Tab-separated table of C-alpha atoms in Angstrom:
chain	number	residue	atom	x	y	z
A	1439	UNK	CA	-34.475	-5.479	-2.039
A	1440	UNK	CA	-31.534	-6.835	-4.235
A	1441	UNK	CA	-27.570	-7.260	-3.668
A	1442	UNK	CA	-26.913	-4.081	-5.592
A	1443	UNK	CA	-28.553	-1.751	-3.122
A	1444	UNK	CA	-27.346	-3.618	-0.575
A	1445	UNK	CA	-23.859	-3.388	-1.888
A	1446	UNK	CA	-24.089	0.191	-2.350
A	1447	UNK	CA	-25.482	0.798	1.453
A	1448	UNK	CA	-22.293	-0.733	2.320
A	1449	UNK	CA	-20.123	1.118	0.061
A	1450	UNK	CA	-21.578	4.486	1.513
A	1451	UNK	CA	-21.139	3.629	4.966
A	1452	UNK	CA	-17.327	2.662	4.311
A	1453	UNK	CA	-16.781	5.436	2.098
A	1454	UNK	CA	-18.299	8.095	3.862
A	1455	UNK	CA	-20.666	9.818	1.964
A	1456	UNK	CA	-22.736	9.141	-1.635
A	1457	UNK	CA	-20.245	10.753	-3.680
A	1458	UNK	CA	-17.250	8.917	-3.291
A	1459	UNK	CA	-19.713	5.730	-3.049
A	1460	UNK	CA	-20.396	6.652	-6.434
A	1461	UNK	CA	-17.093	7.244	-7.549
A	1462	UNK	CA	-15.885	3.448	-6.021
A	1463	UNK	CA	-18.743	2.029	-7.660
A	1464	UNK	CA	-18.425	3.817	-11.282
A	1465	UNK	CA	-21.475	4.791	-10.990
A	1466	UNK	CA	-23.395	8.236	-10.532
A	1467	UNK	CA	-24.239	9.984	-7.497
A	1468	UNK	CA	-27.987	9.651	-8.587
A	1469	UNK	CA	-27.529	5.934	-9.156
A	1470	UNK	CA	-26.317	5.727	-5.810
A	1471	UNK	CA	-29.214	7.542	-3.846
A	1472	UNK	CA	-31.930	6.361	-5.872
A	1473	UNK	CA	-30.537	2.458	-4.878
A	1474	UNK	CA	-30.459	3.691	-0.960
A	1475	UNK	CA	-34.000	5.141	-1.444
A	1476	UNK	CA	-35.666	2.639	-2.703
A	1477	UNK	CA	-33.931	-0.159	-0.269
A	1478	UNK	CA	-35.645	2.324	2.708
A	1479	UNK	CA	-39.006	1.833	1.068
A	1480	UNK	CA	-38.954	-1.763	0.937
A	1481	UNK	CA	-37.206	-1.465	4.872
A	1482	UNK	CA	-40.012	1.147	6.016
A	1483	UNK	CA	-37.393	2.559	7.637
A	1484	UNK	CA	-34.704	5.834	6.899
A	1485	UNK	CA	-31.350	4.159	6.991
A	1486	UNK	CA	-29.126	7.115	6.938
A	1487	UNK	CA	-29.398	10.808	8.737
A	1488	UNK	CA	-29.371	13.495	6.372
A	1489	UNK	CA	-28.351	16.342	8.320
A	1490	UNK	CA	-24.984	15.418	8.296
A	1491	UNK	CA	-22.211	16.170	5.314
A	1492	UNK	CA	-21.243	12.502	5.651
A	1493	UNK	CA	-23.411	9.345	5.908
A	1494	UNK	CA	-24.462	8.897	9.343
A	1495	UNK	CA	-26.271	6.186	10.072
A	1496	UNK	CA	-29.065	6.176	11.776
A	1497	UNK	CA	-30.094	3.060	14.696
A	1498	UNK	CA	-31.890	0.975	12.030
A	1499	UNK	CA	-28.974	1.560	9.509
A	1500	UNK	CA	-26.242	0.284	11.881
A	1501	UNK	CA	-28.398	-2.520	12.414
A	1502	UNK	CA	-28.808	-3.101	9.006
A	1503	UNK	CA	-24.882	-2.600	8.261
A	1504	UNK	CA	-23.026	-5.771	9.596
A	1505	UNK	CA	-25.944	-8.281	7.847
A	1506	UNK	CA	-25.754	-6.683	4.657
A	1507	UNK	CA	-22.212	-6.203	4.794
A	1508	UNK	CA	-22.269	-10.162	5.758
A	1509	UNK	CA	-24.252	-10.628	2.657
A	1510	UNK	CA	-22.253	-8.309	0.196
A	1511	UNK	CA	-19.251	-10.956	1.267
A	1512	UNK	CA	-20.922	-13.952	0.778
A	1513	UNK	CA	-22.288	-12.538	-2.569
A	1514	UNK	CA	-18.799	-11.541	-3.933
A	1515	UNK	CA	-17.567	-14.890	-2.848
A	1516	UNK	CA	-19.546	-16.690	-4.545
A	1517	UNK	CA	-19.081	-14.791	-7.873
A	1518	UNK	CA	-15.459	-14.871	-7.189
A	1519	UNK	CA	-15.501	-19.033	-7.683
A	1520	UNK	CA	-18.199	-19.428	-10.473
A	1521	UNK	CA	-17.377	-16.100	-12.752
A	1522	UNK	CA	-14.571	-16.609	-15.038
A	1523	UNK	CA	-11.914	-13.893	-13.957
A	1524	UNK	CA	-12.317	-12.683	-17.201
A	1525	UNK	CA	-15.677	-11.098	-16.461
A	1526	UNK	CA	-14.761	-9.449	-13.754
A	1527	UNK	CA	-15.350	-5.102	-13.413
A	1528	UNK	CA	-14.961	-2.514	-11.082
A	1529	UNK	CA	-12.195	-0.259	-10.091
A	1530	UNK	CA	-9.355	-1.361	-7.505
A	1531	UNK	CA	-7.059	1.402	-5.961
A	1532	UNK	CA	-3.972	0.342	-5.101
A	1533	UNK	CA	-1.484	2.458	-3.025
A	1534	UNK	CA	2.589	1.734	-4.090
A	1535	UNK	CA	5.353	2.847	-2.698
A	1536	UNK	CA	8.332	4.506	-5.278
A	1537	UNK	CA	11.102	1.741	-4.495
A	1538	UNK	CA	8.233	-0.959	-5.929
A	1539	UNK	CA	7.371	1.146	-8.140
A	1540	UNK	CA	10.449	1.587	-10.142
A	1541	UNK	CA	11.328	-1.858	-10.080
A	1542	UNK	CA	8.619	-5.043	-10.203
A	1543	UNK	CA	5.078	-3.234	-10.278
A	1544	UNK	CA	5.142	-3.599	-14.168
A	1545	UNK	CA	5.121	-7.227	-13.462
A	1546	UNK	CA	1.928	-7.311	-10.619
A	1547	UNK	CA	0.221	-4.743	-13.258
A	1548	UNK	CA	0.591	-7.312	-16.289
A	1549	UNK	CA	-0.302	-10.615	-14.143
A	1550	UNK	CA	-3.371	-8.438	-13.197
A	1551	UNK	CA	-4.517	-7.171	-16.439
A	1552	UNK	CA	-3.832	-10.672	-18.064
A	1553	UNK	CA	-5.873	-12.043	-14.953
A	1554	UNK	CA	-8.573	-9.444	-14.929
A	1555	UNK	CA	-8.954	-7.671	-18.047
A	1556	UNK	CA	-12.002	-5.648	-17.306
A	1557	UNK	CA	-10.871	-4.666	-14.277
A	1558	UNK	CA	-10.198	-0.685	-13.998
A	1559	UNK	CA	-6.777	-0.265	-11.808
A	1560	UNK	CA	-5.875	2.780	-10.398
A	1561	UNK	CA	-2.327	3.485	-9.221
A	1562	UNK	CA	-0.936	6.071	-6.292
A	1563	UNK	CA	2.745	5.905	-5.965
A	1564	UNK	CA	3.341	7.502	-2.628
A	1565	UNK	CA	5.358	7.367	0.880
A	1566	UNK	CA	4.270	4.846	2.964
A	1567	UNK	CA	2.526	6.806	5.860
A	1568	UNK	CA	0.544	8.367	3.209
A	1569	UNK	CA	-0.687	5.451	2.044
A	1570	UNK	CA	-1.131	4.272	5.621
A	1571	UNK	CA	-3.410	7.477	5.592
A	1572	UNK	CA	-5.366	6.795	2.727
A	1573	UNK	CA	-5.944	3.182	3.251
A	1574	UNK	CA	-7.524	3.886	6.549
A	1575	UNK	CA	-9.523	6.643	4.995
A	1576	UNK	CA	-10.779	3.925	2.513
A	1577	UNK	CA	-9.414	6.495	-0.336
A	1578	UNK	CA	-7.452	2.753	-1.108
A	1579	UNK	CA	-8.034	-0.915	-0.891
A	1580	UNK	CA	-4.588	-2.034	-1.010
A	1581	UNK	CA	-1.230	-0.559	-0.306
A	1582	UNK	CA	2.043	-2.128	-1.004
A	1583	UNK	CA	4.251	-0.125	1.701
A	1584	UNK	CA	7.401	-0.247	3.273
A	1585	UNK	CA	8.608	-1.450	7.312
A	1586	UNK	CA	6.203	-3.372	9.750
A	1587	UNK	CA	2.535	-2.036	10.144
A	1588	UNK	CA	1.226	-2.742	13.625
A	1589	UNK	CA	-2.639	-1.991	13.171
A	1590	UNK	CA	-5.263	-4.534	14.003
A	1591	UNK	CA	-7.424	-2.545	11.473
A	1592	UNK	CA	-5.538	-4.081	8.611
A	1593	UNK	CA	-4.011	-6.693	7.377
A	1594	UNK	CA	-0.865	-8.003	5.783
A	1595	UNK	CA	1.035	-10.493	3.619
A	1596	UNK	CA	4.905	-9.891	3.550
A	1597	UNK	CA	6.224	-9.747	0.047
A	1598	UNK	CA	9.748	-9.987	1.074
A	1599	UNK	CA	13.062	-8.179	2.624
A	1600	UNK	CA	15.727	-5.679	1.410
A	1601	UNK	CA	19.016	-4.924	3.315
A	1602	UNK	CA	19.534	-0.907	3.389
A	1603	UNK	CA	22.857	0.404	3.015
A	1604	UNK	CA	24.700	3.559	3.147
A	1605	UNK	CA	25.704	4.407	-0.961
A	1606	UNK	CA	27.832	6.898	-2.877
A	1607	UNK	CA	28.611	7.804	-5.638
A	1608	UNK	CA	31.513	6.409	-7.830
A	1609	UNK	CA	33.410	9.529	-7.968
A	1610	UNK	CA	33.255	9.922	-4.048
A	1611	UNK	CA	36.523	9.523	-1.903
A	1612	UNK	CA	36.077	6.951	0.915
A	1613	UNK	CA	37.940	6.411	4.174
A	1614	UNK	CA	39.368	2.653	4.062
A	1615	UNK	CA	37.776	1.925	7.433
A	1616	UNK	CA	34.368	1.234	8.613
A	1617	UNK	CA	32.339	4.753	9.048
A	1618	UNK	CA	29.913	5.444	11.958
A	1619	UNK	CA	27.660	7.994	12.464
A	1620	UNK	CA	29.632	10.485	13.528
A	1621	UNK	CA	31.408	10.272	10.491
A	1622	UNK	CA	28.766	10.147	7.449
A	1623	UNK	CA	27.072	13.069	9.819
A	1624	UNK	CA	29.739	15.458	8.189
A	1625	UNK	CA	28.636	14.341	4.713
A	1626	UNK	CA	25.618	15.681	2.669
A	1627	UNK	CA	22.963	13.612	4.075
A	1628	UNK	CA	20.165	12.831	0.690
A	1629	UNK	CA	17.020	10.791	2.005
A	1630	UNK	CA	13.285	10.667	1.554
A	1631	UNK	CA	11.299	12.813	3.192
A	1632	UNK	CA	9.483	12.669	7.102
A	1633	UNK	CA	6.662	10.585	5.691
A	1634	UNK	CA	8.690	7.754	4.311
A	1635	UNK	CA	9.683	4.432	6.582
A	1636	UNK	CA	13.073	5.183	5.068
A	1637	UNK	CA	13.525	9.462	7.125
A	1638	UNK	CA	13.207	7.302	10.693
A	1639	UNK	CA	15.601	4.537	9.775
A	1640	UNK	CA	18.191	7.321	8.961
A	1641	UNK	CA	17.247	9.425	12.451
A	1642	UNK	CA	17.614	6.471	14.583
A	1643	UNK	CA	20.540	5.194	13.030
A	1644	UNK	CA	22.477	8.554	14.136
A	1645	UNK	CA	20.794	9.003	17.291
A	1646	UNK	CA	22.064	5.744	18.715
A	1647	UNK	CA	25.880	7.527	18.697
A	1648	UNK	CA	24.389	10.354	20.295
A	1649	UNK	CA	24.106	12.374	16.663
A	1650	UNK	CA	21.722	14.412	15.423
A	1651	UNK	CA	21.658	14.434	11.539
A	1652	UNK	CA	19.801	17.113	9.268
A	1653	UNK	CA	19.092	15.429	5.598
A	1654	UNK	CA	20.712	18.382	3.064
A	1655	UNK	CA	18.423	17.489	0.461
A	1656	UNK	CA	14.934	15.108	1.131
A	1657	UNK	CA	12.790	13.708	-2.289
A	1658	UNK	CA	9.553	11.592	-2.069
A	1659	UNK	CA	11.134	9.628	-5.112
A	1660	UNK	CA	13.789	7.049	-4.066
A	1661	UNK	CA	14.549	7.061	-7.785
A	1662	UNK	CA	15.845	10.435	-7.369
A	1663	UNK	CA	17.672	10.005	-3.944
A	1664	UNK	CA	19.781	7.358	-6.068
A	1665	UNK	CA	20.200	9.561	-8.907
A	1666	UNK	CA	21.597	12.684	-7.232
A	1667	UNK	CA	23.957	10.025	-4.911
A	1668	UNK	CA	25.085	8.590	-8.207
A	1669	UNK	CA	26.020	11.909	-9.379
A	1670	UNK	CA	27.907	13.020	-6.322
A	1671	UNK	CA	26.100	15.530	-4.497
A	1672	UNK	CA	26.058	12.673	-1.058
A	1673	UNK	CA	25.238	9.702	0.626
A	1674	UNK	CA	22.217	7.669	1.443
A	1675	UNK	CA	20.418	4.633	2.509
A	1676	UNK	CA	19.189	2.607	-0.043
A	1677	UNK	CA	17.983	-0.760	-0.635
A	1678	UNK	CA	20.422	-2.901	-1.741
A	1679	UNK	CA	18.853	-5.486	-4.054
A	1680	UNK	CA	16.273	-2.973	-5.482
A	1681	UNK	CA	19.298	-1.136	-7.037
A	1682	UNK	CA	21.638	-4.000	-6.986
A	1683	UNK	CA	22.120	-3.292	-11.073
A	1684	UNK	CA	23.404	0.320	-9.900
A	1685	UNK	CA	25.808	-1.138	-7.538
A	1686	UNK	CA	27.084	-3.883	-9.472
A	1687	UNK	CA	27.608	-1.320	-12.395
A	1688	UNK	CA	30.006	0.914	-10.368
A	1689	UNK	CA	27.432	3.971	-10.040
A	1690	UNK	CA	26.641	3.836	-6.670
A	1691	UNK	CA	29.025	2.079	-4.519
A	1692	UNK	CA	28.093	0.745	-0.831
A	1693	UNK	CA	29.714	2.367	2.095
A	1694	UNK	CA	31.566	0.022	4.839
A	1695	UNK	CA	29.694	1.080	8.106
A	1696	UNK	CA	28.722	0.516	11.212
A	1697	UNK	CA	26.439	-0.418	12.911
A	1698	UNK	CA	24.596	-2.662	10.455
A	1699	UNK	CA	20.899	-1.151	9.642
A	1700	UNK	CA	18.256	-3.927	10.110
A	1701	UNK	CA	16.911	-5.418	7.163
A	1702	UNK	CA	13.444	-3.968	6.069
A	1703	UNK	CA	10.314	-5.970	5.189
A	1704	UNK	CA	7.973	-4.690	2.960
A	1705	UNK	CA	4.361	-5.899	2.843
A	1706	UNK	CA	0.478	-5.766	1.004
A	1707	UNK	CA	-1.982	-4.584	3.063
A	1708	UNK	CA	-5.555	-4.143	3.195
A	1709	UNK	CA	-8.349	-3.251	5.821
A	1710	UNK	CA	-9.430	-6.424	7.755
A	1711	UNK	CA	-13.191	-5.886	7.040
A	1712	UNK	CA	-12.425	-5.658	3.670
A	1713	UNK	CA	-10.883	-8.740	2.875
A	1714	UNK	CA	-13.191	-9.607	-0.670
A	1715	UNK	CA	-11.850	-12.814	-2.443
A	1716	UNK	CA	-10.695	-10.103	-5.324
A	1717	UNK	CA	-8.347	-8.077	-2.752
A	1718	UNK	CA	-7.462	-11.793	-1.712
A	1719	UNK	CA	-6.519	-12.928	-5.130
A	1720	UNK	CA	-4.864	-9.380	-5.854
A	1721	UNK	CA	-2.971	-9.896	-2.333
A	1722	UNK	CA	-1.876	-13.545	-3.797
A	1723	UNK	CA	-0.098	-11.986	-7.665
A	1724	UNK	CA	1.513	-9.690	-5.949
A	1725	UNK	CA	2.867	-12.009	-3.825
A	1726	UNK	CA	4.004	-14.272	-6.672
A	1727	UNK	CA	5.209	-10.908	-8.170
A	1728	UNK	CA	7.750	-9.718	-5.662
A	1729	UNK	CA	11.286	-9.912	-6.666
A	1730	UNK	CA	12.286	-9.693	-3.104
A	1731	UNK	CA	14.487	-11.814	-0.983
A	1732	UNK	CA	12.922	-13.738	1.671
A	1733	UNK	CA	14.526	-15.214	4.985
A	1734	UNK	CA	14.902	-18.986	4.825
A	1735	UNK	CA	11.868	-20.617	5.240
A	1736	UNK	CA	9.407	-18.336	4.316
A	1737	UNK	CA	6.495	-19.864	1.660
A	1738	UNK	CA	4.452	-18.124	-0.918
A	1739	UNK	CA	0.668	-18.100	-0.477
A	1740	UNK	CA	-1.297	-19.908	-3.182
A	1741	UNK	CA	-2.962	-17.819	-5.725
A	1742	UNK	CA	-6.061	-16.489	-4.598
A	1743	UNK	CA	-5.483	-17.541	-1.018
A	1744	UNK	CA	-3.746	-14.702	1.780
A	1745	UNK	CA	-3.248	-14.977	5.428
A	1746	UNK	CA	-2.996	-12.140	7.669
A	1747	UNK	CA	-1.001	-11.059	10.653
C-alpha cells in the first residue's frame, strides 16, 4: 500500500467515478483502476461496488475513506512545506466569474504561474450559481463568485466589495432628480441572466416599490451588459469600481437613484473537506490579488494561510 493509491481511492470517491478520477489526476483511466486494484489486494477486501455507474463504496471502503483521506492531507501537507513551490504538478480548476475576469484575474494567473510553474490551471469563466453548481459537483476546486454563499459545505475568504449602480450611456437623456423604480422600469432594462447574483439584485430592487421589471435584453458576460449600455440601447447595474475607468471616461455615466443597492462582496471558495495547503496558498494570491475595496478594518490573510467562514 503506498500514498498514491491511497490518493487516488480518495480522488474516486470525491469525484464520482474512475474516469473523471483520472482526468483530476492526469492520469489514465487504467492507471487509476489498476492503483484501486492492487490497494484491495493488499486490503483483502473489495473497496468499491461495481454494479453501479458511479463509485459506490462498499462498508469496508467507507471505512477506509476518512483514514486515507486523513492521510492524503497529512501527506500533501507535508510536501506543501518541504517541496520548493517550484516542483509542484497537477491540475487546479478554478471557477471565475466574468466581472473578475475582465479585470484582475491576469494578475492571480501570473502570481500563480510565477509561484507554481508546473502547475496545469484550468479556467471556467461562468455565473456564479453555476459555479456554485460545479464546485459542489467537485467539477471545481475553487470558485471566485459573486454575493454571500451560505453553505456549511464550503468555505470562504472575502476578496473584497463593489458598490452596484444603475449606468447609462453618455448619449442618454436623464431626469435631474433622483429615479426610483418605477421610473427606470419604463427604460430598457440590460442585465445578466437568472443564474447570475447580479438578475436577483435587479428583481428585488423593483419589487420593493411594488414593480415588476422584465430585463429587455439578459448576457452571461457583464463585459457585454456594459458595452451595449455604453452604446445606448439601456440601463443597468453595474459595479462601480470594476468599471470605474468607463465611468470616469464619460462612457457610461451613473444614474442618481433611489433606494441605494447594498454593496456586494465577492469571495474564494472551496469545499471544506478539501481544504489542501495548495487550495490554501491559491486562496491566499488571490487574496493579495484582488483589486477590490474593502470596509475599514478588514486584513489580508498571509500567503499560504486562509480562514474560513
Amino acid at each position: 500500500m503506498n500514498i498514491k493509491q491511497l490518493e487516488t481511492f480518495v480522488r474516486i470517491v470525491e469525484d464520482g467515478t474512475f474516469a473523471a478520477a483520472a482526468n483530476s489526476l492526469h492520469t489514465t483511466q487504467s492507471t487509476v483502476s489498476a492503483r484501486v486494484k492492487e490497494l484491495e489486494r493488499y486490503l483483502g477486501a473489495a473497496l468499491f461496488d461495481r454494479s453501479s455507474h458511479r463509485a459506490q463504496l462498499t462498508p469496508k471502503g467507507h471505512e477506509l475513506y476518512q483514514l486515507a483521506r486523513d492521510l492524503v492531507d497529512m501527506t500533501s501537507s507535508v510536501a506543501h512545506r518541504i517541496r520548493d513551490t517550484r516542483s509542484v504538478t497537477g491540475v487546479v480548476r478554478m471557477g471565475v466569474v466574468g466581472v473578475v475576469a475582465n479585470t484582475w484575474l491576469p494578475k492571480l494567473v501570473s502570481e500563480l504561474c510565477a509561484r507554481y510553474p508546473r502547475l496545469d490551471l484550468k479556467l471556467d469563466m461562468s455565473l456564479t450559481r453555476t459555479l456554485l453548481e460545479r464546485l459542489r459537483d467537485r467539477q471545481l476546486d475553487l470558485a471566485i463568485v459573486a454575493g454571500p454563499v451560505g453553505d456549511p459545505s464550503l468555505a470562504s475568504e472575502s476578496l473584497g466589495y463593489d458598490e452596484f449602480v444603475w449606468v447609462a450611456g453618455a448619449g442618454v437623456v436623464r431626469p435631474d432628480r433622483p429615479l426610483g423604480p418605477a421610473d427606470l422600469v419604463n427604460w430598457p432594462i440590460l442585465s445578466l441572466s437568472e443564474d447570475s447574483h447580479h438578475h436577483p439584485v435587479i428583481d428585488r430592487w423593483f419589487r420593493s416599490a411594488g414593480v415588476v421589471c422584465r430585463s429587455k435584453v439578459s448576457s452571461n458576460n457583464m463585459n457585454v451588459v456594459a458595452m451595449l449600455t455604453a452604446q445606448g440601447l439601456g440601463v443597468s447595474l453595474l459595479p462601480r469600481h470594476c468599471y470605474r475607468q468607463q465611468i470616469e471616461a464619460g462612457r457610461l455615466v451613473v444614474l442618481n437613484t433611489v433606494p441605494a443597492i447594498p454593496r456586494v462582496e465577492f469571495t474564494v471558495i472551496w469545499r471544506a473537506d478539501h481544504a489542501q495547503p495548495l487550495i490554501r496558498s491559491i486562496v491566499a494570491l488571490a487574496a493579495q490579488a484582488s483589486e477590490l475595496p474593502r470596509l475599514p478594518g478588514d486584513a489580508l490573510p498571509s500567503r499560504g494561510a486562509s480562514t474560513s467562514h
